[in-house]
Amino acid sequence: MSEARELTLEEREASIGGIGTARKRKEDARFIRGQGNYVDDIKLPGMLHGDFVRSAHAHALIKSISTEAALEVPGVLAVVTAKDLEPLGLHWMPTLAGDKAAVLADKKVHFQNQEIAFVVATDRYAAMDGVQKVEVEYEALPPLIDPTTALDDDAPIIRDDVASNDEVGQGPRHHPNHIFEWNVGDKEATDAAFAAAEITIREKIAYPRCHPSPLETCGCVASMDATNGKLTVYGTFQAPHVVRTVVSLITSLAESNIRIVSPDIGGGFGNKVGAYPGYICAAAASIVTGHPVKWIESRIDNLSTTAFARDYHMVGELAADKDGKILAVRAEVLADHGAFNTHAQPMKWPAGLFNILTGSYDIPVGHVSVNGVYTNKAPGGVAYRCSFRVTEAAYLIERLVDVLAQQTEVDKAEIRLRNFVQPAQFPYKSCLGWEYDSGDYPTALKKVMAAVDYAGLRKEQAAKRAAGELMGIGVSTFTEIVGAGPVRNCDIVGLGMFDSCEIRVHPTGSVIARLGTKSQGQGHETTFAQIIATELGIPSDNIVIEEGDTDTAPYGLGTYGSRSTPVAGAAAARAARKIREKAKQIAAHVLEVSEQDLEWEVDRFKVAGSDVSMTMKAIAMAAYSNVPEGLEHGLETAAYYDPPNFTYPFGAYICVVDIDRFTGDVKVRRFYALDDCGTRINPMVIDGQIHGGLAEAFAIAMGQEIIYDETGNILGASLMDYFLPSAVETPTWETDFTVTPCPHHPIGAKGIGESPNVGGVPAFSNAIIDAFAHHGVRHMSMPHTQSKVWQTLNELGLNK
Amino acid sequence: MSSQKISLTINGEAVEAEVEARTLLIHFLREQRNLTGPHIGCETSHCGACTVDLNGKSVKSCTIFAVQADGGELLTVEGLANGAELHPLQEGFYESHGLQCGYCTPGMLTRAYRLLQENPDPSDDEIRIGISGNLCRCTGYQNIVKAVRYAADKINQAEGAD
């Protein structure tokens, strides 16, 4: 037998499967076999099912609710109404935005499909039978649907419960339908810059109400164990620890007697951040009946009641010189939050991080004003695959820059190059209050322009235009603000938005690590293991990642707003480094050298200038058997990471479309996406995230809209009408990257999941509108459905 | 509620069961048979998360009754692998990063299984058309197309070698 050959340094590094490796995903093994464990897969002994009676009206008083007939239905055990929840104080619940929301309609309904009663039965069919038999008598009230009329003197008052309050959790307000006014920037200086500017442009730009619509809807199984008083709730929670704290705050249950478990989640995209009536009703029903109770949303329930996004009605303005150099930005926004302010956000930010409106551009001065209002529509809104209101801001600035380019007759890529924050300006303080961490915008855009032969495309476009054909080139050079966030300015119900990681190294050198975040498809089981692998020199295949069980995971604020890698990923690196420090002490002890003599090399500590070394695997065993005097046994720790700043991922996208001038059919010929997310942990997963985010951007730009008629009927709350593109419509994507590490993150990473949605939507819009630019068109409203594009063609007479 | 006896083959196993006349096939599979691979995403036949293979056709099990499967031959994602040996499609999805949250994956795999029997050597466009009844919110489809291509190539190579 020959002795095994010693591995080279490169081979040792490759065997780790750490940062930078296109490692295959660990979670896939169960999903490809149909062995995932989603909430509707959970079955507990004696489990009951709940379903909702929902409002037919958008705005009405409830005169009576008759439950007798429903209780006669075989299998129906209980019908819960607001009256039943009131003694428990659970008929209303606090929202993440400082408002309150009805759990079950209390005397009136505020939007169509609002929850009125919860029918509990032995199975889901019986629950539905019971729902059919509950009779609700209404007295219809005039509905308020159009947010632009919400603050009229004679507008119907939506929220009688807070009508006389001076504020509803977000500062002073001046009308019963007003929620907040939020101002940022220097108004006086901005107005002066506009008054003095050679060129100003102004555009009314709406971002329509849409919905994240993950393939799995929301749901839960609540189980109260009467013998030990412990409530366990399995559910679709992007932030399980926050749910635990909120449940404890609104009930009298000790937080230690509440266990929240997020099993596998079938996509979130912001839909699963909030607390919904179904969770409260299932928990209350379990407490009352002593049985586990399951609640699973239907698709119609999902689209019409939980978590809409956007619905921002914006007027944006730029002031510039005649060469297109931007001198000031100004925006006024009307934000439709529906019937309750269930905006998901860090609590100090009523309009999220909308003041990232300066985008990638060096703009000397600016001012933003956002007013939130109530309407008789489903409450929200959430951040649909974006950091809080960052998509709306990126959309507005990217559209405005295109409008300015048309006004000044400067090329749409050139105008961006003229206005970019330059690499030497970082860290860059924006006029609206942020400190951008790092970036190289010109390099990114120039790389994309070269890759697609931008000059050649413009030549082709000119020829096509001369021939009467429509071709559009959309440029989007966005900057995001993600990774909420620094505790000094980010909290949810008072909880700082740090995140956490706990690592345990076992005696044989394998690892289990738990984090306060929760993957919904992002691949945390794979990528977080890679961070720890590189930091500890332990193969990622030997590292198990667990999330989502509040009984075992350290406290964290969850996964949304691209915060997992910037915050929990940083905690993982920090925790691993603490472990490595202790490992060094143990290695020095075992090797009988001083710590100063040791240097780290991939997977071991080596005595400098010698062949003597001790691998992490060997150190792990020593940690449980041979530690220096005064040092505790074991090799485990936790880190809680409060990020010093947000991270600022950016990208440059170019989209090329061809439009059939007779039918309005838009063909996406090419989509080239360059993203810079700092250090790249797993290129395969990054590409996957970009593909998915771009597909969602395509869906939003081309077809997604939650529409209400004037009486508040929601039109199209099923997948018959709500656009989820199939493989046939969805374009193919080309991806590229630059790497500008984040200077304040332990491994230099910035987050990637949301960039393609944030940057993608304006790229599509800009491409379509660019196709019409030579006809004087400056803006077309989303979504760019074929019929709307055709209308533009028809108005311009181009289809003749 | 009236109930009815049905007998069928599920993943190669003969099954007899009693179902209510109104029980949907997806609920029968998930709740009575504990086959939780097929998922429910829309209840209207649009998303395809519930896709199973019934009598040689892809079927959306959320919109047919369990009694309609009586006497049938049914395959779910749980029946794709041959013991520990993955089906080339399962391997393709793993190798090509053809899944993220995993919720559409069982339906997507089951549909692609039938697609490759209908058309063993599909072009990328034919794959896209072939899976257009199955929606995915995570992947943007590009890697799913690659995954199906991977499986087709692998199956065709194995057959060529025979």
PDB file of N, CA and C in Angstrom, chain A residues 543-573:
ATOM      1  N   ILE A 543     -21.010  20.910   6.507  1.00  0.00           N
ATOM      2  CA  ILE A 543     -21.635  21.983   7.297  1.00  0.00           C
ATOM      3  C   ILE A 543     -23.142  21.994   7.045  1.00  0.00           C
ATOM      4  N   VAL A 544     -23.891  21.772   8.081  1.00  0.00           N
ATOM      5  CA  VAL A 544     -25.353  21.786   7.980  1.00  0.00           C
ATOM      6  C   VAL A 544     -25.850  23.166   8.403  1.00  0.00           C
ATOM      7  N   ILE A 545     -26.731  23.738   7.591  1.00  0.00           N
ATOM      8  CA  ILE A 545     -27.314  25.041   7.921  1.00  0.00           C
ATOM      9  C   ILE A 545     -28.778  24.838   8.293  1.00  0.00           C
ATOM     10  N   GLU A 546     -29.169  25.411   9.410  1.00  0.00           N
ATOM     11  CA  GLU A 546     -30.579  25.343   9.822  1.00  0.00           C
ATOM     12  C   GLU A 546     -31.118  26.743  10.068  1.00  0.00           C
ATOM     13  N   GLU A 547     -32.374  26.936   9.661  1.00  0.00           N
ATOM     14  CA  GLU A 547     -33.034  28.224   9.895  1.00  0.00           C
ATOM     15  C   GLU A 547     -34.503  27.948  10.173  1.00  0.00           C
ATOM     16  N   GLY A 548     -35.154  28.908  10.779  1.00  0.00           N
ATOM     17  CA  GLY A 548     -36.609  28.892  10.759  1.00  0.00           C
ATOM     18  C   GLY A 548     -37.305  28.305  11.971  1.00  0.00           C
ATOM     19  N   ASP A 549     -36.580  27.723  12.911  1.00  0.00           N
ATOM     20  CA  ASP A 549     -37.223  27.209  14.121  1.00  0.00           C
ATOM     21  C   ASP A 549     -36.777  28.088  15.285  1.00  0.00           C
ATOM     22  N   THR A 550     -37.723  28.839  15.846  1.00  0.00           N
ATOM     23  CA  THR A 550     -37.332  29.799  16.890  1.00  0.00           C
ATOM     24  C   THR A 550     -36.874  29.121  18.171  1.00  0.00           C
ATOM     25  N   ASP A 551     -37.179  27.834  18.334  1.00  0.00           N
ATOM     26  CA  ASP A 551     -36.691  27.136  19.530  1.00  0.00           C
ATOM     27  C   ASP A 551     -35.198  26.837  19.437  1.00  0.00           C
ATOM     28  N   THR A 552     -34.669  26.804  18.215  1.00  0.00           N
ATOM     29  CA  THR A 552     -33.261  26.433  18.074  1.00  0.00           C
ATOM     30  C   THR A 552     -32.401  27.538  17.466  1.00  0.00           C
ATOM     31  N   ALA A 553     -32.950  28.324  16.550  1.00  0.00           N
ATOM     32  CA  ALA A 553     -32.137  29.335  15.861  1.00  0.00           C
ATOM     33  C   ALA A 553     -31.946  30.554  16.743  1.00  0.00           C
ATOM     34  N   PRO A 554     -30.789  31.220  16.617  1.00  0.00           N
ATOM     35  CA  PRO A 554     -30.601  32.460  17.367  1.00  0.00           C
ATOM     36  C   PRO A 554     -31.526  33.550  16.817  1.00  0.00           C
ATOM     37  N   TYR A 555     -31.807  34.549  17.636  1.00  0.00           N
ATOM     38  CA  TYR A 555     -32.760  35.591  17.250  1.00  0.00           C
ATOM     39  C   TYR A 555     -32.259  36.368  16.041  1.00  0.00           C
ATOM     40  N   GLY A 556     -33.147  36.533  15.081  1.00  0.00           N
ATOM     41  CA  GLY A 556     -32.797  37.327  13.909  1.00  0.00           C
ATOM     42  C   GLY A 556     -34.054  37.915  13.312  1.00  0.00           C
ATOM     43  N   LEU A 557     -33.873  38.820  12.382  1.00  0.00           N
ATOM     44  CA  LEU A 557     -35.020  39.571  11.870  1.00  0.00           C
ATOM     45  C   LEU A 557     -35.567  39.005  10.562  1.00  0.00           C
ATOM     46  N   GLY A 558     -34.957  37.925  10.046  1.00  0.00           N
ATOM     47  CA  GLY A 558     -35.569  37.247   8.910  1.00  0.00           C
ATOM     48  C   GLY A 558     -35.012  37.648   7.563  1.00  0.00           C
ATOM     49  N   THR A 559     -35.661  37.113   6.535  1.00  0.00           N
ATOM     50  CA  THR A 559     -35.157  37.263   5.164  1.00  0.00           C
ATOM     51  C   THR A 559     -36.125  38.051   4.306  1.00  0.00           C
ATOM     52  N   TYR A 560     -35.695  39.224   3.894  1.00  0.00           N
ATOM     53  CA  TYR A 560     -36.414  40.134   2.977  1.00  0.00           C
ATOM     54  C   TYR A 560     -35.470  41.309   2.778  1.00  0.00           C
ATOM     55  N   GLY A 561     -35.756  42.127   1.777  1.00  0.00           N
ATOM     56  CA  GLY A 561     -34.931  43.326   1.569  1.00  0.00           C
ATOM     57  C   GLY A 561     -33.466  43.000   1.309  1.00  0.00           C
ATOM     58  N   SER A 562     -33.204  41.861   0.682  1.00  0.00           N
ATOM     59  CA  SER A 562     -31.824  41.431   0.406  1.00  0.00           C
ATOM     60  C   SER A 562     -30.939  41.597   1.628  1.00  0.00           C
ATOM     61  N   ARG A 563     -31.427  41.167   2.792  1.00  0.00           N
ATOM     62  CA  ARG A 563     -30.655  41.385   4.009  1.00  0.00           C
ATOM     63  C   ARG A 563     -29.909  40.139   4.483  1.00  0.00           C
ATOM     64  N   SER A 564     -30.198  38.966   3.899  1.00  0.00           N
ATOM     65  CA  SER A 564     -29.611  37.741   4.453  1.00  0.00           C
ATOM     66  C   SER A 564     -28.089  37.735   4.343  1.00  0.00           C
ATOM     67  N   THR A 565     -27.558  37.959   3.141  1.00  0.00           N
ATOM     68  CA  THR A 565     -26.107  37.958   2.988  1.00  0.00           C
ATOM     69  C   THR A 565     -25.467  39.181   3.653  1.00  0.00           C
ATOM     70  N   PRO A 566     -25.991  40.397   3.429  1.00  0.00           N
ATOM     71  CA  PRO A 566     -25.367  41.552   4.080  1.00  0.00           C
ATOM     72  C   PRO A 566     -25.369  41.475   5.612  1.00  0.00           C
ATOM     73  N   VAL A 567     -26.397  40.906   6.211  1.00  0.00           N
ATOM     74  CA  VAL A 567     -26.478  40.942   7.668  1.00  0.00           C
ATOM     75  C   VAL A 567     -26.173  39.563   8.276  1.00  0.00           C
ATOM     76  N   ALA A 568     -26.985  38.542   7.972  1.00  0.00           N
ATOM     77  CA  ALA A 568     -26.730  37.220   8.560  1.00  0.00           C
ATOM     78  C   ALA A 568     -25.452  36.593   7.993  1.00  0.00           C
ATOM     79  N   GLY A 569     -25.176  36.854   6.723  1.00  0.00           N
ATOM     80  CA  GLY A 569     -23.938  36.347   6.127  1.00  0.00           C
ATOM     81  C   GLY A 569     -22.727  36.934   6.836  1.00  0.00           C
ATOM     82  N   ALA A 570     -22.845  38.195   7.210  1.00  0.00           N
ATOM     83  CA  ALA A 570     -21.763  38.843   7.968  1.00  0.00           C
ATOM     84  C   ALA A 570     -21.652  38.217   9.357  1.00  0.00           C
ATOM     85  N   ALA A 571     -22.800  37.935   9.961  1.00  0.00           N
ATOM     86  CA  ALA A 571     -22.785  37.283  11.280  1.00  0.00           C
ATOM     87  C   ALA A 571     -22.121  35.914  11.192  1.00  0.00           C
ATOM     88  N   ALA A 572     -22.372  35.193  10.088  1.00  0.00           N
ATOM     89  CA  ALA A 572     -21.764  33.868   9.910  1.00  0.00           C
ATOM     90  C   ALA A 572     -20.245  33.996   9.848  1.00  0.00           C
ATOM     91  N   ALA A 573     -19.763  34.979   9.086  1.00  0.00           N
ATOM     92  CA  ALA A 573     -18.310  35.168   8.979  1.00  0.00           C
ATOM     93  C   ALA A 573     -17.726  35.564  10.338  1.00  0.00           C
TER      94      ALA A 573
END
